[in-house]
XYZ file of N, CA and C in Angstrom:
549
model
N 17.343 43.458 62.276
C 17.799 44.228 63.444
C 18.366 43.268 64.493
N 19.619 43.454 64.845
C 20.267 42.588 65.826
C 19.909 43.014 67.243
N 19.792 42.024 68.111
C 19.555 42.321 69.519
C 20.826 42.926 70.126
N 20.664 43.488 71.307
C 21.806 44.065 72.029
C 22.887 43.000 72.252
N 22.438 41.803 72.628
C 23.385 40.720 72.883
C 24.095 40.298 71.603
N 23.360 40.160 70.505
C 23.981 39.776 69.231
C 25.017 40.820 68.805
N 24.708 42.093 69.024
C 25.679 43.170 68.720
C 26.969 42.943 69.505
N 26.825 42.665 70.803
C 28.002 42.431 71.653
C 28.782 41.197 71.174
N 28.064 40.118 70.869
C 28.723 38.878 70.452
C 29.493 39.051 69.143
N 29.022 39.926 68.294
C 29.738 40.179 67.034
C 31.157 40.680 67.277
N 31.374 41.308 68.435
C 32.697 41.876 68.726
C 33.533 41.012 69.661
N 32.995 39.877 70.065
C 33.745 38.984 70.959
C 34.747 38.182 70.136
N 35.963 38.055 70.670
C 36.948 37.160 70.038
C 37.514 36.244 71.120
N 38.486 35.451 70.752
C 38.988 34.417 71.662
C 39.837 34.958 72.821
N 40.213 36.236 72.769
C 41.014 36.780 73.869
C 40.238 36.761 75.173
N 40.879 36.268 76.215
C 40.228 36.118 77.518
C 39.609 37.432 78.014
N 40.356 38.535 77.912
C 39.856 39.829 78.405
C 38.569 40.209 77.668
N 38.561 39.935 76.386
C 37.419 40.254 75.544
C 36.199 39.431 75.965
N 36.401 38.138 76.208
C 35.303 37.266 76.650
C 34.819 37.677 78.039
N 35.768 38.013 78.927
C 35.390 38.449 80.274
C 34.577 39.733 80.242
N 34.932 40.632 79.361
C 34.203 41.894 79.234
C 32.760 41.643 78.792
N 32.583 40.768 77.828
C 31.229 40.441 77.370
C 30.440 39.752 78.483
N 31.103 38.861 79.226
C 30.437 38.192 80.347
C 30.022 39.213 81.404
N 30.884 40.196 81.644
C 30.573 41.249 82.614
C 29.324 42.022 82.187
N 29.189 42.277 80.883
C 27.990 42.951 80.374
C 26.734 42.157 80.703
N 26.805 40.837 80.541
C 25.655 39.981 80.853
C 25.406 39.978 82.358
N 26.470 39.878 83.154
C 26.322 39.878 84.609
C 25.674 41.174 85.104
N 25.945 42.269 84.405
C 25.371 43.562 84.789
C 23.978 43.767 84.196
N 23.576 42.888 83.294
C 22.271 43.021 82.652
C 21.628 41.634 82.545
N 21.041 41.188 83.657
C 20.471 39.834 83.760
C 19.454 39.544 82.656
N 18.847 40.580 82.119
C 17.832 40.381 81.074
C 18.422 39.775 79.793
N 19.738 39.829 79.641
C 20.388 39.244 78.454
C 20.602 37.733 78.603
N 20.437 37.224 79.821
C 20.830 35.843 80.104
C 20.023 34.795 79.338
N 18.717 34.931 79.293
C 17.880 33.947 78.591
C 18.265 33.842 77.121
N 18.480 34.990 76.502
C 18.881 34.979 75.096
C 20.257 34.334 74.931
N 21.160 34.589 75.872
C 22.496 33.986 75.826
C 22.388 32.459 75.829
N 21.585 31.919 76.740
C 21.404 30.469 76.832
C 20.816 29.937 75.528
N 19.860 30.647 75.002
C 19.227 30.231 73.749
C 20.234 30.175 72.596
N 21.070 31.192 72.481
C 22.077 31.235 71.403
C 23.088 30.089 71.563
N 23.399 29.739 72.808
C 24.342 28.633 73.061
C 23.883 27.346 72.380
N 22.589 27.145 72.315
C 22.054 25.895 71.778
C 21.376 26.095 70.420
N 21.873 27.094 69.697
C 21.428 27.317 68.321
C 22.665 27.212 67.437
N 23.050 25.978 67.079
C 24.285 25.784 66.315
C 24.331 26.554 64.990
N 23.174 26.876 64.451
C 23.147 27.615 63.182
C 23.497 29.093 63.364
N 23.483 29.576 64.593
C 23.821 30.974 64.870
C 25.338 31.141 64.782
N 25.783 32.105 63.993
C 27.237 32.283 63.814
C 27.950 32.641 65.123
N 27.218 33.146 66.089
C 27.821 33.502 67.381
C 27.619 32.433 68.461
N 27.164 31.268 68.044
C 26.889 30.176 68.984
C 28.079 29.881 69.898
N 29.256 29.675 69.328
C 30.424 29.334 70.162
C 30.812 30.488 71.075
N 30.631 31.709 70.611
C 30.957 32.864 71.460
C 30.006 32.929 72.647
N 28.739 32.633 72.401
C 27.759 32.618 73.497
C 28.149 31.568 74.535
N 28.630 30.421 74.071
C 29.074 29.361 74.994
C 30.261 29.827 75.830
N 31.192 30.542 75.196
C 32.344 31.083 75.942
C 31.854 32.006 77.063
N 30.896 32.865 76.710
C 30.388 33.854 77.672
C 29.617 33.147 78.789
N 28.809 32.152 78.413
C 28.039 31.419 79.420
C 28.967 30.775 80.455
N 30.092 30.246 79.990
C 31.040 29.651 80.932
C 31.476 30.678 81.971
N 31.881 31.877 81.521
C 32.347 32.904 82.460
C 31.228 33.391 83.378
N 30.017 33.547 82.832
C 28.886 33.967 83.646
C 28.587 32.894 84.702
N 28.721 31.636 84.320
C 28.427 30.524 85.241
C 29.372 30.483 86.440
N 30.606 30.929 86.249
C 31.536 30.984 87.390
C 31.004 31.934 88.464
N 30.323 32.990 88.030
C 29.834 34.019 88.957
C 28.398 33.768 89.414
N 27.541 33.365 88.489
C 26.098 33.254 88.768
C 25.529 31.950 88.249
N 26.047 30.841 88.724
C 25.588 29.534 88.257
C 24.080 29.357 88.485
N 23.578 29.907 89.578
C 22.155 29.757 89.904
C 21.232 30.384 88.862
N 21.744 31.303 88.054
C 20.918 31.874 86.983
C 20.466 30.780 86.013
N 21.203 29.682 85.962
C 20.844 28.595 85.048
C 19.677 27.747 85.557
N 19.377 27.824 86.847
C 18.336 26.947 87.422
C 17.037 26.929 86.598
N 16.456 28.091 86.242
C 15.197 28.032 85.480
C 15.367 27.528 84.039
N 16.601 27.420 83.589
C 16.883 27.011 82.203
C 17.400 25.570 82.107
N 17.449 24.857 83.235
C 18.118 23.550 83.252
C 17.499 22.522 82.317
N 16.172 22.476 82.233
C 15.547 21.485 81.350
C 15.966 21.746 79.901
N 15.915 23.007 79.502
C 16.334 23.382 78.147
C 17.817 23.087 77.939
N 18.637 23.548 78.886
C 20.098 23.378 78.800
C 20.467 21.902 78.659
N 20.005 21.090 79.593
C 20.415 19.682 79.628
C 19.862 18.883 78.448
N 18.623 19.143 78.075
C 18.031 18.365 76.977
C 18.635 18.727 75.627
N 19.306 19.871 75.551
C 19.906 20.303 74.281
C 21.410 20.077 74.189
N 22.011 19.468 75.200
C 23.460 19.219 75.162
C 23.852 18.458 73.899
N 23.000 17.546 73.473
C 23.324 16.703 72.310
C 23.300 17.462 70.972
N 22.742 18.681 70.931
C 22.720 19.415 69.648
C 24.073 20.043 69.333
N 24.928 20.149 70.342
C 26.228 20.810 70.141
C 27.234 19.864 69.493
N 27.851 20.335 68.429
C 28.853 19.532 67.729
C 30.174 20.300 67.555
N 30.076 21.614 67.537
C 31.251 22.453 67.289
C 32.197 22.431 68.490
N 33.454 22.133 68.215
C 34.488 22.029 69.249
C 34.560 23.277 70.136
N 34.402 24.442 69.529
C 34.498 25.700 70.284
C 33.326 25.886 71.244
N 32.220 25.206 70.974
C 31.061 25.268 71.870
C 31.127 24.179 72.932
N 31.655 23.026 72.573
C 31.663 21.877 73.485
C 32.491 22.115 74.742
N 33.706 22.640 74.592
C 34.579 22.798 75.755
C 33.936 23.647 76.858
N 33.454 24.861 76.541
C 32.869 25.650 77.640
C 31.598 25.022 78.215
N 30.813 24.370 77.373
C 29.579 23.758 77.867
C 29.900 22.536 78.732
N 30.926 21.769 78.364
C 31.349 20.636 79.199
C 31.786 21.140 80.578
N 32.430 22.301 80.607
C 32.837 22.897 81.880
C 31.615 23.321 82.691
N 30.617 23.909 82.035
C 29.397 24.323 82.733
C 28.677 23.094 83.297
N 28.650 22.004 82.531
C 28.044 20.759 83.024
C 28.770 20.306 84.295
N 30.095 20.373 84.277
C 30.868 19.998 85.467
C 30.494 20.895 86.652
N 30.371 22.187 86.420
C 29.986 23.120 87.491
C 28.592 22.796 88.032
N 27.656 22.493 87.135
C 26.276 22.177 87.541
C 26.231 20.918 88.396
N 26.912 19.866 87.942
C 26.906 18.594 88.671
C 27.596 18.762 90.027
N 28.704 19.484 90.045
C 29.419 19.744 91.302
C 28.505 20.477 92.280
N 27.816 21.500 91.793
C 26.925 22.278 92.647
C 25.758 21.429 93.149
N 25.211 20.611 92.282
C 24.063 19.765 92.637
C 24.365 18.878 93.848
N 25.583 18.378 93.938
C 25.934 17.463 95.027
C 26.552 18.155 96.233
N 26.620 19.478 96.220
C 27.129 20.211 97.389
C 26.089 20.202 98.492
N 26.545 20.403 99.706
C 25.653 20.393 100.863
C 25.163 21.803 101.221
N 25.237 22.715 100.271
C 24.910 24.114 100.574
C 23.451 24.423 100.272
N 22.992 25.528 100.821
C 21.629 25.999 100.557
C 21.526 26.477 99.106
N 22.437 27.342 98.715
C 22.404 27.902 97.368
C 23.116 26.989 96.393
N 22.406 25.962 95.979
C 23.008 25.032 95.043
C 22.030 24.763 93.913
N 22.553 24.248 92.847
C 21.738 23.870 91.690
C 20.990 22.590 92.022
N 19.745 22.498 91.613
C 18.963 21.278 91.788
C 18.635 20.695 90.417
N 19.346 19.643 90.070
C 19.113 18.966 88.796
C 18.036 17.905 88.985
N 17.145 17.794 88.022
C 16.149 16.720 88.064
C 16.838 15.424 87.628
N 16.169 14.300 87.847
C 16.722 13.017 87.410
C 16.957 13.037 85.892
N 16.040 13.639 85.167
C 16.181 13.738 83.709
C 17.387 14.609 83.318
N 17.565 15.720 84.038
C 18.740 16.580 83.792
C 20.027 15.781 83.989
N 20.068 15.010 85.070
C 21.261 14.221 85.387
C 21.518 13.193 84.286
N 20.466 12.522 83.842
C 20.623 11.527 82.770
C 21.153 12.183 81.496
N 20.656 13.385 81.180
C 21.156 14.122 80.005
C 22.639 14.444 80.154
N 23.043 14.835 81.366
C 24.459 15.155 81.630
C 25.331 13.902 81.513
N 24.832 12.773 82.023
C 25.582 11.510 81.937
C 25.773 11.132 80.470
N 24.678 11.183 79.710
C 24.723 10.800 78.304
C 25.677 11.693 77.506
N 25.562 12.995 77.700
C 26.427 13.933 76.970
C 27.892 13.720 77.353
N 28.159 13.538 78.643
C 29.543 13.356 79.099
C 30.161 12.090 78.517
N 29.415 10.996 78.505
C 29.931 9.771 77.886
C 30.130 9.963 76.382
N 29.192 10.636 75.725
C 29.344 10.899 74.284
C 30.621 11.680 73.996
N 30.850 12.727 74.784
C 32.043 13.546 74.571
C 33.312 12.750 74.856
N 33.231 11.868 75.827
C 34.395 11.070 76.195
C 34.760 10.069 75.097
N 33.769 9.443 74.476
C 34.080 8.393 73.495
C 34.178 8.913 72.065
N 33.698 10.126 71.814
C 33.782 10.661 70.463
C 35.049 11.474 70.263
N 35.289 11.838 69.021
C 36.514 12.529 68.662
C 36.393 14.026 68.955
N 36.586 14.390 70.213
C 36.584 15.804 70.591
C 37.909 16.106 71.289
N 38.183 17.381 71.464
C 39.466 17.783 72.038
C 39.579 17.389 73.513
N 40.814 17.371 73.962
C 41.156 16.884 75.295
C 40.450 17.640 76.419
N 40.337 18.943 76.328
C 39.725 19.704 77.425
C 38.284 19.251 77.663
N 37.553 19.035 76.582
C 36.166 18.569 76.698
C 36.140 17.192 77.358
N 37.041 16.320 76.938
C 37.126 14.973 77.524
C 37.494 15.052 79.015
N 38.426 15.924 79.354
C 38.867 16.053 80.752
C 37.710 16.499 81.647
N 36.933 17.482 81.199
C 35.776 17.922 81.985
C 34.772 16.776 82.113
N 34.597 16.026 81.036
C 33.647 14.904 81.042
C 34.084 13.810 82.019
N 35.374 13.518 82.032
C 35.906 12.507 82.956
C 35.613 12.916 84.401
N 35.895 14.172 84.715
C 35.676 14.644 86.091
C 34.192 14.656 86.457
N 33.356 15.045 85.494
C 31.905 15.051 85.726
C 31.407 13.629 85.980
N 31.844 12.694 85.140
C 31.406 11.299 85.290
C 31.931 10.684 86.587
N 33.144 11.060 86.972
C 33.676 10.565 88.250
C 32.735 10.980 89.391
N 32.371 12.249 89.404
C 31.484 12.768 90.447
C 30.123 12.070 90.394
N 29.556 11.927 89.211
C 28.253 11.258 89.071
C 28.337 9.795 89.499
N 29.506 9.181 89.267
C 29.706 7.778 89.623
C 29.662 7.512 91.121
N 29.822 8.551 91.915
C 29.695 8.395 93.366
C 28.230 8.167 93.749
N 27.316 8.517 92.858
C 25.879 8.433 93.139
C 25.163 7.413 92.251
N 25.810 7.034 91.153
C 25.267 6.037 90.236
C 26.343 4.964 90.072
N 26.140 3.848 90.748
C 27.192 2.821 90.879
C 27.690 2.261 89.543
N 26.875 2.275 88.506
C 27.274 1.691 87.221
C 28.273 2.560 86.453
N 28.389 3.835 86.813
C 29.225 4.759 86.030
C 30.720 4.473 86.177
N 31.208 4.296 87.412
C 32.647 4.095 87.594
C 33.198 2.901 86.811
N 32.524 1.724 86.843
C 33.050 0.602 86.047
C 33.093 0.924 84.537
N 32.062 1.590 84.039
C 32.039 1.979 82.612
C 33.160 2.963 82.299
N 33.299 3.958 83.173
C 34.334 4.980 83.005
C 35.715 4.336 83.012
N 35.934 3.410 83.941
C 37.218 2.727 84.050
C 37.551 1.984 82.749
N 36.578 1.277 82.188
C 36.791 0.537 80.938
C 37.232 1.493 79.820
N 36.532 2.612 79.687
C 36.858 3.583 78.630
C 38.246 4.178 78.848
N 38.539 4.577 80.074
C 39.835 5.206 80.361
C 40.981 4.221 80.151
N 40.806 2.991 80.605
C 41.850 1.972 80.408
C 42.077 1.704 78.920
N 40.983 1.596 78.170
C 41.060 1.258 76.751
C 41.715 2.393 75.946
N 41.357 3.638 76.258
C 41.799 4.784 75.461
C 43.108 5.406 75.943
N 43.587 4.977 77.100
C 44.712 5.640 77.758
C 45.901 5.880 76.834
N 46.367 4.830 76.172
C 47.608 4.948 75.389
C 47.446 5.785 74.126
N 46.207 6.030 73.693
C 45.976 6.776 72.446
C 45.910 8.285 72.644
N 46.068 8.746 73.878
C 45.807 10.166 74.125
C 47.036 10.951 74.583
N 46.831 12.263 74.657
C 47.885 13.209 75.021
C 48.221 13.123 76.509
N 49.272 13.803 76.877
C 49.713 13.851 78.275
C 48.625 14.458 79.160
N 47.927 15.456 78.655
C 46.875 16.118 79.440
C 45.741 15.138 79.756
N 45.329 14.373 78.748
C 44.275 13.371 78.943
C 44.751 12.324 79.943
N 45.980 11.851 79.752
C 46.526 10.809 80.627
C 46.591 11.270 82.082
N 46.913 12.536 82.282
C 47.013 13.064 83.649
C 45.655 13.011 84.353
N 44.617 13.452 83.653
C 43.270 13.434 84.249
C 42.801 11.996 84.420
N 43.023 11.157 83.401
C 42.605 9.757 83.467
C 43.283 9.060 84.651
N 44.592 9.289 84.811
C 45.344 8.663 85.898
C 44.799 9.104 87.261
N 44.545 10.413 87.391
C 44.018 10.967 88.641
C 42.674 10.308 88.984
N 41.791 10.173 88.011
C 40.460 9.607 88.264
C 40.528 8.092 88.457
N 41.345 7.417 87.662
C 41.486 5.960 87.819
C 41.968 5.597 89.220
N 42.895 6.392 89.755
C 43.415 6.164 91.100
C 42.283 6.233 92.135
N 41.344 7.177 91.911
C 40.240 7.355 92.859
C 39.186 6.265 92.762
N 39.031 5.645 91.587
C 37.939 4.675 91.453
C 38.380 3.218 91.572
N 39.672 2.967 91.692
C 40.143 1.576 91.806
C 39.821 1.001 93.165
């Protein structure tokens, strides 16, 4: 017997409207959120990548819903290998780190361990063979983290300088933008 969420995920496809509709269902039914996060980090689940797509859209609206799940979320970043799951999760990591360093009341609070998990995953995605969008989110996340962890910018600079000529125009654009800021 499939859960309500699994039923919905079976009908999700790559069309933006379709993903937004599924995300809207979750936003209207907060009780589905825990299961959504769980499916995101279950690579053996056939709907794993779809759950990641939905989590990205839900995170744009209700990032704070992730607060009670941060230890699970961050410690499991390394289990993701599928390209379709990595891109949206790399974006969510960027949103979490951005929120953590905001000066607002309603912001995400990452623990030191959560931050270390995000740093490790972002560097892994940057140096491994993953698509450009995942790398671009990782570059921006690491740039932001490097403002608070002095060792990150020099490491990031070495990787970006070394890999620059091997990548697409999209990668080069983000790398150039970040290199300009850290020089």
